[in-house]
Structure formats: C-alpha cells, structure tokens
C-alpha cells in the first residue's frame, strides 16, 4: 500500500521494535516531500495543492479582529457555535440539507483530521473500506491507522483528453462485501479532476444501502467546478442522509490551507463518536480562525462564482503549456489539479521523471504512483497543481518548454 519502499524496521540496541507496525506500513507523504524538494532545488512548486496568492481580505480581517477581541482560548471542542451555525446555513443553501449545528457537526484541524477522526470513529479491525484509485494519498495511511482494510477500485482514465475518468460498475460492486464499513468518496476528485455525476452517486448509494455501508465523502473542492459540471453531495440522495459523513473545510474554498479548519457533518450517533475521537486527538481547531470561518461561509454567491472563474482561467493557462511541453493531459472538470501522462518522455517511471523535473527543469510535480495502491499503476503519470498566480504558472510554463527541446 505504501507508495515508496517500506522503511527498514527500526530496532533498539537491545533488539526491541520501537516503531509501531502501523507507522512502519506507510511512508512519508510524497506530496509534502515534493514541496521540500521544491525549496531545496529552487523549483516552482506545482506539487502540493496550496494557493500562492492571498486569501480574501474580509476573511483575514475577521481573523485579526477575533484575535484582537481575545478569542484566544479553546473553542468548544466540536467547534465554535458561530462556525457550526454558518456551516449548517451554508449546507441548507447549497445542498438543501437541514443539519442540526448542535448535534451533527464536528469542526476539526482541517478536513485531514476530519477524515481520520471519522474513520477512527467508525472502523474496527477487519472492516473494509472501498477507495477509488487514484486517490488522495492520505486515504491510504488513514485506512492503516484506523485498522481497516482498503479495497481499491480503479478509476479508468479517459481515452480522449477531455473525456471523464470512470469506474466499472461491476468492479465497484465486486469490492463491496458484508465486511464493507464505508466507501471513501472524493468529489470533485483529487488527483483526477473527476466530478462524480448524479447517476454515479445513485449507483454508489444503492451499494451502500444493499451492504449497509457508510459513505465518507470529502467535498473540499465543492466550489471548484468547470464547464458546467455540477457538484452533488451523496448525503442528499434517498436514504443517505444518515449514512454519510460529509467532510469539507475552509482550505480550498477560501485559500487558507494553513489555517487548518475543516469539519465533518454526520447524523447525531456518528457525530458523537467523531467528536470523542476528535477531542482526544486535538481538542479543537484554532479558535480565532473558526470565528473568521463564520465570516467566510457567509460570503455572497458572487464569491464562489469568482472563485470558479479564476480557477478556470488558471486551468486554461496551464493546460496548453503542458501540452506544448509534450504532456498528454487529462482535462479536469473540478478541483485544481491536472493529471498527465508522461509516456512519451521515455523515462523509466514517474519518480525518475519527477526527480528530473524538480532538479533539472525547476518544476515540482507529484509522481503518479503516490496516488495508487501499487506504484506501477501510476508509473506513467504525474500531477500538477494550478492553484497559483499567473506569474508562477507562466514561469513554470517557460521552464517546462526545456523538456520539449531536450
Ligand atoms: N490536498 C493538497 C494536495 O493534494 C495538499 C494537502 C496537504 O498537503 N495536506 O496537494
């Protein structure tokens, strides 16, 4: 399951195994490692998905005002009241769901914590979790840490550049069993840019009902959509409201990935369990930033339209540059990544290509293998993030041209 070779077992001088089996079963995040390499080699960082442009001024002001007003101590462990009410209001408006902010929301340190807290809250040893691959790399270690066994289902790449990644219904059905506790969904999807259609979610819904399974759904890119794609929350489908754990956060929608404010929305019994796990993991997310979150979630619709339009422009800036440099690109319908096929460059694998790119060309990307259960599945792919200023994207484009001249 680990994308890189498993590290050697660490023994004390007297032969005791000092590192847990769980910690030994996965390696460091390749995404975060590529950011460190970008710093090391002075490369443009199109690896880790964080914006290099400012967050909206009104949100920053709200955070500054919260600190000035001495909101410096712990918030309620499951989230500041103002933020939970803003989350419920936003879900009512965008998803049409009535969520009880007192009983169905847990604010966490980013959606990353919301995901691991949710999995720890619902899984037992031997439980299975269905995961589409390629997947956001955290889900692998999340499954290991929570003791669950992942069952991977392939998202097949489109044959045309602007086609959609698709799963085979028979393959998905075959991955479900009486042991299935949950399916992890991520729509809009990282790294493929796929936006799951309503019909696909209906099929997944039927399987969740038939196998008595939960849907843990990471919807952090909900507002980053292109070409008329529509985002659906599986929690809105018949029978799924109380079977879904819907995860979201401030990071991507408001360009504040370092603030670490995310949340999990689930029925009261599930939320009780998630809240307990969350409390003992981290106690709470940063209190003043949660207050700013309440301001962020109350922004007018025009903010979200502007966000999607700006990302569309960034996508359409990087896509031709990648093609000109020789990449085969998969055009995303959502989120802010472009998956590419690097077959024509003739490198041994994605890791050696990404190393060449960061060291010699000066652009950091993420090797495709880190998104797959078996490295060979991603050996011809690398991912680029385009949540960057025009200046950053243009400089990356200029550097990438050296590839086509080589
Ligand atoms: N989601 C971002 C990515 O895929 C970064 C997440 C992280 O590093 N915590 O690059």
Short mmCIF file of C-alpha atoms and ligand atoms in Angstrom, two decimals, residues 29 31-33 35 46-50 111-112 135-138 190-191 218 220-221 251-252 257 260 336-337 366 371 383 385 387, ligand 1:
data_model
loop_
_atom_site.label_atom_id
_atom_site.label_comp_id
_atom_site.label_asym_id
_atom_site.label_seq_id
_atom_site.Cartn_x
_atom_site.Cartn_y
_atom_site.Cartn_z
CA UNK A 29 3.70 11.98 2.23
CA UNK A 31 3.23 15.49 -1.80
CA UNK A 32 4.75 17.20 1.23
CA UNK A 33 8.18 15.77 0.34
CA UNK A 35 7.32 20.71 -1.51
CA UNK A 46 3.22 22.79 -8.74
CA UNK A 47 3.31 19.77 -6.43
CA UNK A 48 1.39 20.50 -3.24
CA UNK A 49 -2.08 21.94 -3.71
CA UNK A 50 -1.95 25.25 -1.86
CA UNK A 111 -10.51 18.12 6.63
CA UNK A 112 -7.44 15.91 7.07
CA UNK A 135 -6.80 8.52 -4.54
CA UNK A 136 -5.60 11.45 -2.48
CA UNK A 137 -2.63 9.90 -0.75
CA UNK A 138 -3.85 10.47 2.85
CA UNK A 190 -8.06 14.88 -6.35
CA UNK A 191 -5.98 14.00 -8.39
CA UNK A 218 -14.51 14.50 1.02
CA UNK A 220 -13.31 20.05 -0.13
CA UNK A 221 -13.29 21.17 -3.80
CA UNK A 251 -8.68 25.44 2.98
CA UNK A 252 -9.51 25.31 -0.71
CA UNK A 257 -4.76 25.82 3.70
CA UNK A 260 -6.41 24.12 9.50
CA UNK A 336 -7.28 22.28 -9.15
CA UNK A 337 -5.01 19.56 -10.46
CA UNK A 366 3.76 14.82 -7.76
CA UNK A 371 -1.95 8.06 -5.73
CA UNK A 383 0.13 15.55 -11.25
CA UNK A 385 -1.43 21.78 -9.19
CA UNK A 387 -3.73 26.95 -7.65
N1 LIG B 1 -4.64 18.47 -0.98
C1 LIG B 1 -3.37 19.01 -1.35
C2 LIG B 1 -2.70 18.16 -2.41
O1 LIG B 1 -3.20 17.14 -2.79
C3 LIG B 1 -2.44 19.18 -0.19
C4 LIG B 1 -2.86 18.54 1.02
C5 LIG B 1 -1.82 18.53 2.06
O2 LIG B 1 -0.63 18.51 1.74
N2 LIG B 1 -2.26 18.49 3.27
O3 LIG B 1 -1.67 18.54 -2.85
#
